[in-house]
Amino acid sequence: GAGVSQSPSNKVTEKGKDVELRCDPISGHTALYWYRQSLGQGLEFLIYFQGNSAPDKSGLPSDRFSAERTGESVSTLTIQRTQQEDSAVYLCASSLARRDTQYFGPGTRLTVL
Amino acid sequence: AQSVTQLGSHVSVSEGALVLLRCNYSSSVPPYLFWYVQYPNQGLQLLLKYTSAATLVKGINGFEAEFKKSETSFHLTKPSAHMSDAAEYFCAVTRSGAGSYQLTFGKGTKLSVIP
Protein backbone atom coordinates (compact mmCIF):
# COMPACT_ATOMS: atom_id res chain seq x y z
CA GLY A 1 0.00 0.00 0.00
CA ALA A 2 0.95 3.64 -0.20
CA GLY A 3 3.29 5.00 2.40
CA VAL A 4 3.43 8.42 4.02
CA SER A 5 3.76 11.13 1.41
CA GLN A 6 4.96 14.70 1.85
CA SER A 7 4.91 17.72 -0.38
CA PRO A 8 6.74 19.60 -1.60
CA SER A 9 9.93 17.54 -1.55
CA ASN A 10 11.99 20.72 -1.67
CA LYS A 11 11.11 24.28 -0.76
CA VAL A 12 13.31 27.34 -1.09
CA THR A 13 11.99 30.54 0.43
CA GLU A 14 13.17 33.96 1.44
CA LYS A 15 13.59 34.98 5.03
CA GLY A 16 10.37 36.42 6.41
CA LYS A 17 8.03 34.50 4.11
CA ASP A 18 5.46 31.96 5.33
CA VAL A 19 5.60 28.32 4.20
CA GLU A 20 3.19 25.40 4.36
CA LEU A 21 4.31 21.79 4.37
CA ARG A 22 1.91 18.95 3.73
CA CYS A 23 1.75 15.37 4.99
CA ASP A 24 -0.53 12.58 3.81
CA PRO A 25 -0.42 9.73 6.35
CA ILE A 26 -1.01 6.07 5.65
CA SER A 27 -4.73 5.44 5.34
CA GLY A 28 -6.23 4.27 8.63
CA HIS A 29 -3.41 5.58 10.79
CA THR A 30 -4.84 7.57 13.67
CA ALA A 31 -1.57 9.02 14.95
CA LEU A 32 0.55 11.56 13.07
CA TYR A 33 3.87 13.13 14.04
CA TRP A 34 6.10 15.89 12.75
CA TYR A 35 9.85 15.85 13.32
CA ARG A 36 12.64 18.17 12.19
CA GLN A 37 16.07 17.01 11.10
CA SER A 38 18.83 19.59 11.08
CA LEU A 39 22.62 19.42 11.07
CA GLY A 40 23.00 21.08 14.41
CA GLN A 41 20.15 19.51 16.37
CA GLY A 42 19.67 16.09 14.81
CA LEU A 43 16.13 14.67 14.80
CA GLU A 44 13.69 16.53 17.02
CA PHE A 45 10.03 15.90 17.79
CA LEU A 46 7.76 18.82 16.92
CA ILE A 47 4.10 17.89 17.30
CA TYR A 48 1.79 14.88 17.61
CA PHE A 49 -1.85 14.34 16.64
CA GLN A 50 -4.00 11.46 17.84
CA GLY A 51 -7.50 11.24 16.44
CA ASN A 52 -9.66 14.08 17.69
CA SER A 53 -7.64 14.65 20.86
CA ALA A 54 -5.84 17.93 21.48
CA PRO A 55 -2.41 17.77 19.81
CA ASP A 56 0.81 17.62 21.79
CA LYS A 57 2.64 20.78 20.69
CA SER A 58 5.43 20.51 23.24
CA GLY A 59 8.18 20.21 20.64
CA LEU A 60 7.33 23.30 18.58
CA PRO A 61 10.36 25.63 18.82
CA SER A 62 8.48 28.92 18.66
CA ASP A 63 5.03 30.42 18.13
CA ARG A 64 5.92 30.91 14.46
CA PHE A 65 5.31 27.17 14.06
CA SER A 66 1.81 25.72 13.93
CA ALA A 67 0.20 22.58 12.57
CA GLU A 68 -3.27 21.36 11.79
CA ARG A 69 -4.83 18.04 11.05
CA THR A 70 -8.37 17.41 9.90
CA GLY A 71 -9.68 14.22 11.48
CA GLU A 72 -7.39 11.35 10.60
CA SER A 73 -6.25 12.71 7.27
CA VAL A 74 -3.89 15.31 5.90
CA SER A 75 -1.78 17.52 8.12
CA THR A 76 -0.13 20.83 7.33
CA LEU A 77 2.79 22.37 9.16
CA THR A 78 2.99 26.14 8.80
CA ILE A 79 6.04 28.24 9.55
CA GLN A 80 5.43 31.97 9.64
CA ARG A 81 8.08 34.62 9.07
CA THR A 82 10.72 32.01 8.27
CA GLN A 83 14.24 32.45 9.61
CA GLN A 84 17.48 30.93 8.34
CA GLU A 85 17.64 28.64 11.36
CA ASP A 86 14.39 27.05 10.17
CA SER A 87 16.31 25.45 7.30
CA ALA A 88 16.04 21.69 7.84
CA VAL A 89 14.33 18.55 6.62
CA TYR A 90 10.83 18.25 8.02
CA LEU A 91 9.74 14.64 8.42
CA CYS A 92 6.22 13.39 8.93
CA ALA A 93 5.37 9.97 10.37
CA SER A 94 2.17 8.10 11.05
CA SER A 95 1.24 5.06 13.12
CA LEU A 96 -1.81 2.87 13.41
CA ALA A 97 -2.31 3.92 17.01
CA ARG A 98 -0.38 5.79 19.64
CA ARG A 99 2.18 3.16 20.62
CA ASP A 100 2.59 1.50 17.26
CA THR A 101 5.53 1.67 14.89
CA GLN A 102 5.96 5.05 13.25
CA TYR A 103 6.35 5.04 9.47
CA PHE A 104 8.15 8.03 8.00
CA GLY A 105 7.66 9.98 4.82
CA PRO A 106 10.54 11.12 2.59
CA GLY A 107 10.59 14.59 4.11
CA THR A 108 10.47 18.17 2.87
CA ARG A 109 13.81 19.92 2.61
CA LEU A 110 13.30 23.59 3.53
CA THR A 111 15.94 26.15 2.67
CA VAL A 112 15.53 29.70 3.93
CA LEU A 113 17.72 32.21 2.11
CA ALA B 1 13.10 12.02 30.51
CA GLN B 2 14.79 9.84 27.96
CA SER B 3 17.96 10.18 25.95
CA VAL B 4 19.99 8.19 23.48
CA THR B 5 23.75 8.23 22.90
CA GLN B 6 25.24 6.76 19.77
CA LEU B 7 28.98 6.25 20.02
CA GLY B 8 30.74 7.18 16.81
CA SER B 9 29.24 9.58 14.32
CA HIS B 10 31.01 7.73 11.52
CA VAL B 11 31.93 4.04 11.27
CA SER B 12 33.79 2.41 8.38
CA VAL B 13 33.91 -1.33 7.79
CA SER B 14 35.17 -3.52 4.98
CA GLU B 15 32.69 -5.42 2.86
CA GLY B 16 32.08 -8.78 4.55
CA ALA B 17 33.21 -7.57 7.97
CA LEU B 18 31.14 -7.37 11.14
CA VAL B 19 29.02 -4.27 11.59
CA LEU B 20 28.63 -2.98 15.16
CA LEU B 21 26.82 0.29 15.82
CA ARG B 22 26.57 1.28 19.47
CA CYS B 23 23.57 2.75 21.26
CA ASN B 24 23.11 3.50 24.94
CA TYR B 25 19.89 4.84 26.36
CA SER B 26 18.67 6.55 29.46
CA SER B 27 15.08 6.14 30.56
CA SER B 28 13.29 6.44 33.88
CA VAL B 29 10.75 3.78 32.85
CA PRO B 30 11.07 0.59 30.80
CA PRO B 31 11.80 1.73 27.27
CA TYR B 32 10.81 0.73 23.81
CA LEU B 33 13.87 0.90 21.55
CA PHE B 34 14.21 1.22 17.80
CA TRP B 35 16.81 1.30 15.07
CA TYR B 36 15.99 3.23 11.91
CA VAL B 37 18.06 3.52 8.73
CA GLN B 38 18.14 6.53 6.42
CA TYR B 39 19.45 6.29 2.88
CA PRO B 40 20.50 9.53 1.14
CA ASN B 41 17.58 11.86 0.43
CA GLN B 42 15.07 9.41 1.84
CA GLY B 43 12.98 9.15 4.98
CA LEU B 44 13.59 6.83 7.90
CA GLN B 45 12.98 3.10 7.54
CA LEU B 46 12.45 0.87 10.57
CA LEU B 47 15.11 -1.84 10.91
CA LEU B 48 13.92 -3.40 14.15
CA LYS B 49 12.30 -2.65 17.49
CA TYR B 50 12.37 -3.89 21.07
CA THR B 51 9.12 -3.76 23.04
CA SER B 52 9.93 -5.86 26.14
CA ALA B 53 9.52 -9.29 24.59
CA ALA B 54 12.68 -11.19 23.53
CA THR B 55 15.88 -9.31 24.31
CA LEU B 56 17.49 -10.37 21.02
CA VAL B 57 15.60 -8.72 18.20
CA LYS B 58 16.00 -9.64 14.55
CA GLY B 59 15.25 -7.08 11.90
CA ILE B 60 15.36 -6.62 8.17
CA ASN B 61 18.42 -6.95 5.93
CA GLY B 62 20.19 -9.32 8.35
CA PHE B 63 20.48 -6.84 11.22
CA GLU B 64 19.85 -7.68 14.85
CA ALA B 65 20.13 -5.94 18.19
CA GLU B 66 20.29 -7.09 21.79
CA PHE B 67 18.64 -5.25 24.67
CA LYS B 68 20.90 -5.34 27.73
CA LYS B 69 19.22 -3.70 30.69
CA SER B 70 22.30 -3.97 32.94
CA GLU B 71 24.34 -2.03 30.39
CA THR B 72 21.46 0.20 29.19
CA SER B 73 22.53 -0.71 25.68
CA PHE B 74 20.87 -1.67 22.42
CA HIS B 75 23.74 -2.19 19.97
CA LEU B 76 23.02 -3.03 16.33
CA THR B 77 24.99 -5.78 14.60
CA LYS B 78 25.24 -7.53 11.26
CA PRO B 79 27.67 -10.41 10.71
CA SER B 80 28.74 -9.44 7.21
CA ALA B 81 28.55 -5.93 5.75
CA HIS B 82 27.27 -5.37 2.25
CA MET B 83 27.84 -2.33 0.08
CA SER B 84 24.11 -1.61 0.19
CA ASP B 85 24.31 -1.16 4.00
CA ALA B 86 26.03 2.20 3.56
CA ALA B 87 23.59 4.67 5.14
CA GLU B 88 22.94 6.60 8.33
CA TYR B 89 21.56 4.68 11.30
CA PHE B 90 19.54 6.15 14.14
CA CYS B 91 18.78 4.63 17.50
CA ALA B 92 15.59 5.89 19.16
CA VAL B 93 13.74 5.42 22.43
CA THR B 94 10.22 5.95 23.61
CA ARG B 95 8.47 5.24 26.89
CA SER B 96 6.50 2.07 27.41
CA GLY B 97 3.95 3.78 29.66
CA ALA B 98 1.52 6.64 29.32
CA GLY B 99 2.48 9.40 26.93
CA SER B 100 4.70 6.97 25.14
CA TYR B 101 4.40 8.29 21.65
CA GLN B 102 7.24 10.62 20.77
CA LEU B 103 10.58 9.18 19.64
CA THR B 104 13.81 10.56 21.06
CA PHE B 105 16.63 9.96 18.60
CA GLY B 106 20.37 9.67 18.89
CA LYS B 107 22.59 11.86 16.71
CA GLY B 108 23.03 9.07 14.16
CA THR B 109 25.95 6.97 12.93
CA LYS B 110 26.97 7.12 9.29
CA LEU B 111 28.13 3.72 8.08
CA SER B 112 30.58 3.48 5.19
CA VAL B 113 31.34 0.11 3.60
CA ILE B 114 34.73 -0.21 1.91
CA PRO B 115 34.94 -2.61 -1.03
PDB file of N, CA, C and O in Angstrom, chain A residues 33 35 37 40-45 48 56 58 89 91 98-107 109, chain B residues 32 34 36 38 41-46 49 88 90 96-107:
ATOM      1  N   TYR A  33       2.781  12.427  13.357  1.00  0.00           N
ATOM      2  CA  TYR A  33       3.868  13.131  14.043  1.00  0.00           C
ATOM      3  C   TYR A  33       4.637  13.977  13.036  1.00  0.00           C
ATOM      4  O   TYR A  33       4.808  13.585  11.885  1.00  0.00           O
ATOM      5  N   TYR A  35       8.507  15.738  12.773  1.00  0.00           N
ATOM      6  CA  TYR A  35       9.854  15.846  13.316  1.00  0.00           C
ATOM      7  C   TYR A  35      10.656  16.786  12.417  1.00  0.00           C
ATOM      8  O   TYR A  35      10.329  16.982  11.254  1.00  0.00           O
ATOM      9  N   GLN A  37      14.716  17.543  11.150  1.00  0.00           N
ATOM     10  CA  GLN A  37      16.070  17.005  11.100  1.00  0.00           C
ATOM     11  C   GLN A  37      17.002  18.089  10.595  1.00  0.00           C
ATOM     12  O   GLN A  37      16.926  18.529   9.446  1.00  0.00           O
ATOM     13  N   GLY A  40      22.576  20.734  13.065  1.00  0.00           N
ATOM     14  CA  GLY A  40      23.005  21.082  14.415  1.00  0.00           C
ATOM     15  C   GLY A  40      22.278  20.328  15.518  1.00  0.00           C
ATOM     16  O   GLY A  40      22.861  19.973  16.540  1.00  0.00           O
ATOM     17  N   GLN A  41      21.004  20.058  15.303  1.00  0.00           N
ATOM     18  CA  GLN A  41      20.154  19.512  16.368  1.00  0.00           C
ATOM     19  C   GLN A  41      19.759  18.059  16.167  1.00  0.00           C
ATOM     20  O   GLN A  41      19.148  17.465  17.051  1.00  0.00           O
ATOM     21  N   GLY A  42      20.089  17.461  15.041  1.00  0.00           N
ATOM     22  CA  GLY A  42      19.669  16.086  14.809  1.00  0.00           C
ATOM     23  C   GLY A  42      18.171  16.008  14.575  1.00  0.00           C
ATOM     24  O   GLY A  42      17.557  16.934  14.058  1.00  0.00           O
ATOM     25  N   LEU A  43      17.575  14.900  14.976  1.00  0.00           N
ATOM     26  CA  LEU A  43      16.132  14.667  14.795  1.00  0.00           C
ATOM     27  C   LEU A  43      15.387  15.099  16.051  1.00  0.00           C
ATOM     28  O   LEU A  43      15.630  14.581  17.132  1.00  0.00           O
ATOM     29  N   GLU A  44      14.435  16.028  15.878  1.00  0.00           N
ATOM     30  CA  GLU A  44      13.686  16.535  17.021  1.00  0.00           C
ATOM     31  C   GLU A  44      12.192  16.376  16.783  1.00  0.00           C
ATOM     32  O   GLU A  44      11.693  16.683  15.698  1.00  0.00           O
ATOM     33  N   PHE A  45      11.482  15.975  17.819  1.00  0.00           N
ATOM     34  CA  PHE A  45      10.032  15.899  17.789  1.00  0.00           C
ATOM     35  C   PHE A  45       9.445  17.309  17.787  1.00  0.00           C
ATOM     36  O   PHE A  45       9.906  18.182  18.509  1.00  0.00           O
ATOM     37  N   TYR A  48       2.428  16.192  17.729  1.00  0.00           N
ATOM     38  CA  TYR A  48       1.789  14.883  17.610  1.00  0.00           C
ATOM     39  C   TYR A  48       0.273  15.063  17.622  1.00  0.00           C
ATOM     40  O   TYR A  48      -0.269  15.809  18.446  1.00  0.00           O
ATOM     41  N   ASP A  56      -0.323  17.335  20.916  1.00  0.00           N
ATOM     42  CA  ASP A  56       0.811  17.619  21.794  1.00  0.00           C
ATOM     43  C   ASP A  56       1.770  18.522  21.019  1.00  0.00           C
ATOM     44  O   ASP A  56       2.461  18.059  20.117  1.00  0.00           O
ATOM     45  N   SER A  58       4.321  20.199  22.349  1.00  0.00           N
ATOM     46  CA  SER A  58       5.430  20.506  23.244  1.00  0.00           C
ATOM     47  C   SER A  58       6.775  20.655  22.545  1.00  0.00           C
ATOM     48  O   SER A  58       7.691  21.257  23.092  1.00  0.00           O
ATOM     49  N   VAL A  89      15.259  19.500   7.252  1.00  0.00           N
ATOM     50  CA  VAL A  89      14.333  18.554   6.618  1.00  0.00           C
ATOM     51  C   VAL A  89      13.215  18.286   7.611  1.00  0.00           C
ATOM     52  O   VAL A  89      13.477  17.936   8.771  1.00  0.00           O
ATOM     53  N   LEU A  91      10.198  16.014   8.630  1.00  0.00           N
ATOM     54  CA  LEU A  91       9.736  14.644   8.416  1.00  0.00           C
ATOM     55  C   LEU A  91       8.388  14.442   9.082  1.00  0.00           C
ATOM     56  O   LEU A  91       8.165  14.879  10.208  1.00  0.00           O
ATOM     57  N   ARG A  98      -1.388   5.002  18.943  1.00  0.00           N
ATOM     58  CA  ARG A  98      -0.383   5.793  19.641  1.00  0.00           C
ATOM     59  C   ARG A  98       0.935   5.071  19.863  1.00  0.00           C
ATOM     60  O   ARG A  98       1.983   5.643  19.672  1.00  0.00           O
ATOM     61  N   ARG A  99       0.942   3.828  20.246  1.00  0.00           N
ATOM     62  CA  ARG A  99       2.180   3.162  20.621  1.00  0.00           C
ATOM     63  C   ARG A  99       2.753   2.301  19.499  1.00  0.00           C
ATOM     64  O   ARG A  99       3.731   1.612  19.684  1.00  0.00           O
ATOM     65  N   ASP A 100       2.150   2.361  18.341  1.00  0.00           N
ATOM     66  CA  ASP A 100       2.592   1.497  17.256  1.00  0.00           C
ATOM     67  C   ASP A 100       3.788   2.082  16.501  1.00  0.00           C
ATOM     68  O   ASP A 100       4.128   3.249  16.666  1.00  0.00           O
ATOM     69  N   THR A 101       4.361   1.265  15.688  1.00  0.00           N
ATOM     70  CA  THR A 101       5.529   1.665  14.894  1.00  0.00           C
ATOM     71  C   THR A 101       5.210   2.882  14.049  1.00  0.00           C
ATOM     72  O   THR A 101       4.156   2.953  13.408  1.00  0.00           O
ATOM     73  N   GLN A 102       6.128   3.841  14.052  1.00  0.00           N
ATOM     74  CA  GLN A 102       5.961   5.050  13.254  1.00  0.00           C
ATOM     75  C   GLN A 102       6.615   4.844  11.881  1.00  0.00           C
ATOM     76  O   GLN A 102       7.776   4.425  11.800  1.00  0.00           O
ATOM     77  N   TYR A 103       5.870   5.154  10.847  1.00  0.00           N
ATOM     78  CA  TYR A 103       6.351   5.045   9.468  1.00  0.00           C
ATOM     79  C   TYR A 103       6.562   6.455   8.937  1.00  0.00           C
ATOM     80  O   TYR A 103       5.667   7.298   9.015  1.00  0.00           O
ATOM     81  N   PHE A 104       7.743   6.678   8.388  1.00  0.00           N
ATOM     82  CA  PHE A 104       8.151   8.028   8.003  1.00  0.00           C
ATOM     83  C   PHE A 104       7.976   8.281   6.512  1.00  0.00           C
ATOM     84  O   PHE A 104       8.162   7.386   5.682  1.00  0.00           O
ATOM     85  N   GLY A 105       7.661   9.522   6.194  1.00  0.00           N
ATOM     86  CA  GLY A 105       7.659   9.981   4.819  1.00  0.00           C
ATOM     87  C   GLY A 105       9.058  10.385   4.387  1.00  0.00           C
ATOM     88  O   GLY A 105       9.991  10.364   5.196  1.00  0.00           O
ATOM     89  N   PRO A 106       9.221  10.779   3.125  1.00  0.00           N
ATOM     90  CA  PRO A 106      10.542  11.119   2.587  1.00  0.00           C
ATOM     91  C   PRO A 106      11.047  12.487   3.043  1.00  0.00           C
ATOM     92  O   PRO A 106      12.222  12.786   2.879  1.00  0.00           O
ATOM     93  N   GLY A 107      10.173  13.296   3.605  1.00  0.00           N
ATOM     94  CA  GLY A 107      10.594  14.590   4.112  1.00  0.00           C
ATOM     95  C   GLY A 107      10.456  15.728   3.121  1.00  0.00           C
ATOM     96  O   GLY A 107      10.369  15.516   1.905  1.00  0.00           O
ATOM     97  N   ARG A 109      12.589  19.160   2.316  1.00  0.00           N
ATOM     98  CA  ARG A 109      13.812  19.922   2.608  1.00  0.00           C
ATOM     99  C   ARG A 109      13.503  21.404   2.446  1.00  0.00           C
ATOM    100  O   ARG A 109      13.192  21.859   1.338  1.00  0.00           O
TER     101      ARG A 109
ATOM    102  N   TYR B  32      10.865   1.406  25.091  1.00  0.00           N
ATOM    103  CA  TYR B  32      10.811   0.729  23.807  1.00  0.00           C
ATOM    104  C   TYR B  32      11.971   1.303  22.996  1.00  0.00           C
ATOM    105  O   TYR B  32      12.211   2.518  23.034  1.00  0.00           O
ATOM    106  N   PHE B  34      14.343   1.379  19.247  1.00  0.00           N
ATOM    107  CA  PHE B  34      14.211   1.221  17.801  1.00  0.00           C
ATOM    108  C   PHE B  34      15.551   1.521  17.127  1.00  0.00           C
ATOM    109  O   PHE B  34      16.349   2.325  17.618  1.00  0.00           O
ATOM    110  N   TYR B  36      16.454   2.812  13.226  1.00  0.00           N
ATOM    111  CA  TYR B  36      15.989   3.233  11.910  1.00  0.00           C
ATOM    112  C   TYR B  36      17.211   3.440  11.012  1.00  0.00           C
ATOM    113  O   TYR B  36      18.290   3.804  11.486  1.00  0.00           O
ATOM    114  N   GLN B  38      18.487   5.468   7.369  1.00  0.00           N
ATOM    115  CA  GLN B  38      18.139   6.526   6.416  1.00  0.00           C
ATOM    116  C   GLN B  38      19.130   6.503   5.266  1.00  0.00           C
ATOM    117  O   GLN B  38      20.334   6.739   5.480  1.00  0.00           O
ATOM    118  N   ASN B  41      18.771  11.189   0.954  1.00  0.00           N
ATOM    119  CA  ASN B  41      17.581  11.863   0.431  1.00  0.00           C
ATOM    120  C   ASN B  41      16.305  11.035   0.579  1.00  0.00           C
ATOM    121  O   ASN B  41      15.370  11.173  -0.230  1.00  0.00           O
ATOM    122  N   GLN B  42      16.275  10.197   1.576  1.00  0.00           N
ATOM    123  CA  GLN B  42      15.073   9.408   1.840  1.00  0.00           C
ATOM    124  C   GLN B  42      14.653   9.581   3.299  1.00  0.00           C
ATOM    125  O   GLN B  42      15.395  10.120   4.113  1.00  0.00           O
ATOM    126  N   GLY B  43      13.455   9.125   3.606  1.00  0.00           N
ATOM    127  CA  GLY B  43      12.976   9.150   4.983  1.00  0.00           C
ATOM    128  C   GLY B  43      13.581   8.027   5.797  1.00  0.00           C
ATOM    129  O   GLY B  43      14.486   7.322   5.355  1.00  0.00           O
ATOM    130  N   LEU B  44      13.086   7.849   6.988  1.00  0.00           N
ATOM    131  CA  LEU B  44      13.586   6.828   7.898  1.00  0.00           C
ATOM    132  C   LEU B  44      12.830   5.523   7.694  1.00  0.00           C
ATOM    133  O   LEU B  44      11.609   5.525   7.579  1.00  0.00           O
ATOM    134  N   GLN B  45      13.575   4.428   7.682  1.00  0.00           N
ATOM    135  CA  GLN B  45      12.975   3.101   7.543  1.00  0.00           C
ATOM    136  C   GLN B  45      13.288   2.291   8.792  1.00  0.00           C
ATOM    137  O   GLN B  45      14.437   2.236   9.234  1.00  0.00           O
ATOM    138  N   LEU B  46      12.254   1.656   9.358  1.00  0.00           N
ATOM    139  CA  LEU B  46      12.454   0.871  10.567  1.00  0.00           C
ATOM    140  C   LEU B  46      13.243  -0.397  10.251  1.00  0.00           C
ATOM    141  O   LEU B  46      12.876  -1.159   9.350  1.00  0.00           O
ATOM    142  N   LYS B  49      12.746  -3.309  16.270  1.00  0.00           N
ATOM    143  CA  LYS B  49      12.302  -2.647  17.491  1.00  0.00           C
ATOM    144  C   LYS B  49      12.245  -3.634  18.646  1.00  0.00           C
ATOM    145  O   LYS B  49      12.015  -4.835  18.451  1.00  0.00           O
ATOM    146  N   GLU B  88      22.866   6.064   6.977  1.00  0.00           N
ATOM    147  CA  GLU B  88      22.944   6.597   8.331  1.00  0.00           C
ATOM    148  C   GLU B  88      21.948   5.842   9.199  1.00  0.00           C
ATOM    149  O   GLU B  88      20.814   5.584   8.781  1.00  0.00           O
ATOM    150  N   PHE B  90      20.003   5.411  12.964  1.00  0.00           N
ATOM    151  CA  PHE B  90      19.545   6.150  14.138  1.00  0.00           C
ATOM    152  C   PHE B  90      18.936   5.197  15.150  1.00  0.00           C
ATOM    153  O   PHE B  90      18.071   4.392  14.808  1.00  0.00           O
ATOM    154  N   SER B  96       7.445   3.161  27.542  1.00  0.00           N
ATOM    155  CA  SER B  96       6.495   2.071  27.406  1.00  0.00           C
ATOM    156  C   SER B  96       5.188   2.393  28.122  1.00  0.00           C
ATOM    157  O   SER B  96       4.222   1.695  27.968  1.00  0.00           O
ATOM    158  N   GLY B  97       5.147   3.461  28.898  1.00  0.00           N
ATOM    159  CA  GLY B  97       3.952   3.778  29.663  1.00  0.00           C
ATOM    160  C   GLY B  97       3.125   4.861  29.017  1.00  0.00           C
ATOM    161  O   GLY B  97       3.170   5.069  27.807  1.00  0.00           O
ATOM    162  N   ALA B  98       2.396   5.588  29.822  1.00  0.00           N
ATOM    163  CA  ALA B  98       1.523   6.642  29.319  1.00  0.00           C
ATOM    164  C   ALA B  98       2.352   7.726  28.649  1.00  0.00           C
ATOM    165  O   ALA B  98       3.474   8.007  29.041  1.00  0.00           O
ATOM    166  N   GLY B  99       1.770   8.338  27.650  1.00  0.00           N
ATOM    167  CA  GLY B  99       2.479   9.396  26.935  1.00  0.00           C
ATOM    168  C   GLY B  99       3.655   8.864  26.184  1.00  0.00           C
ATOM    169  O   GLY B  99       4.682   9.525  26.039  1.00  0.00           O
ATOM    170  N   SER B 100       3.531   7.671  25.668  1.00  0.00           N
ATOM    171  CA  SER B 100       4.699   6.970  25.137  1.00  0.00           C
ATOM    172  C   SER B 100       4.891   7.152  23.649  1.00  0.00           C
ATOM    173  O   SER B 100       5.511   6.332  23.007  1.00  0.00           O
ATOM    174  N   TYR B 101       4.437   8.233  23.102  1.00  0.00           N
ATOM    175  CA  TYR B 101       4.399   8.285  21.652  1.00  0.00           C
ATOM    176  C   TYR B 101       5.611   8.905  20.969  1.00  0.00           C
ATOM    177  O   TYR B 101       6.019   8.451  19.930  1.00  0.00           O
ATOM    178  N   GLN B 102       6.206   9.943  21.530  1.00  0.00           N
ATOM    179  CA  GLN B 102       7.244  10.615  20.774  1.00  0.00           C
ATOM    180  C   GLN B 102       8.568   9.871  20.855  1.00  0.00           C
ATOM    181  O   GLN B 102       8.944   9.341  21.889  1.00  0.00           O
ATOM    182  N   LEU B 103       9.268   9.803  19.713  1.00  0.00           N
ATOM    183  CA  LEU B 103      10.576   9.184  19.642  1.00  0.00           C
ATOM    184  C   LEU B 103      11.652  10.202  19.993  1.00  0.00           C
ATOM    185  O   LEU B 103      11.607  11.344  19.530  1.00  0.00           O
ATOM    186  N   THR B 104      12.604   9.775  20.805  1.00  0.00           N
ATOM    187  CA  THR B 104      13.805  10.555  21.063  1.00  0.00           C
ATOM    188  C   THR B 104      14.950   9.851  20.361  1.00  0.00           C
ATOM    189  O   THR B 104      15.220   8.677  20.631  1.00  0.00           O
ATOM    190  N   PHE B 105      15.611  10.556  19.452  1.00  0.00           N
ATOM    191  CA  PHE B 105      16.629   9.960  18.600  1.00  0.00           C
ATOM    192  C   PHE B 105      18.040  10.274  19.085  1.00  0.00           C
ATOM    193  O   PHE B 105      18.297  11.326  19.679  1.00  0.00           O
ATOM    194  N   GLY B 106      18.959   9.362  18.771  1.00  0.00           N
ATOM    195  CA  GLY B 106      20.369   9.666  18.887  1.00  0.00           C
ATOM    196  C   GLY B 106      20.803  10.533  17.719  1.00  0.00           C
ATOM    197  O   GLY B 106      20.022  10.814  16.799  1.00  0.00           O
ATOM    198  N   LYS B 107      22.068  10.947  17.736  1.00  0.00           N
ATOM    199  CA  LYS B 107      22.590  11.857  16.712  1.00  0.00           C
ATOM    200  C   LYS B 107      22.856  11.150  15.384  1.00  0.00           C
ATOM    201  O   LYS B 107      23.115  11.804  14.380  1.00  0.00           O
TER     202      LYS B 107
END
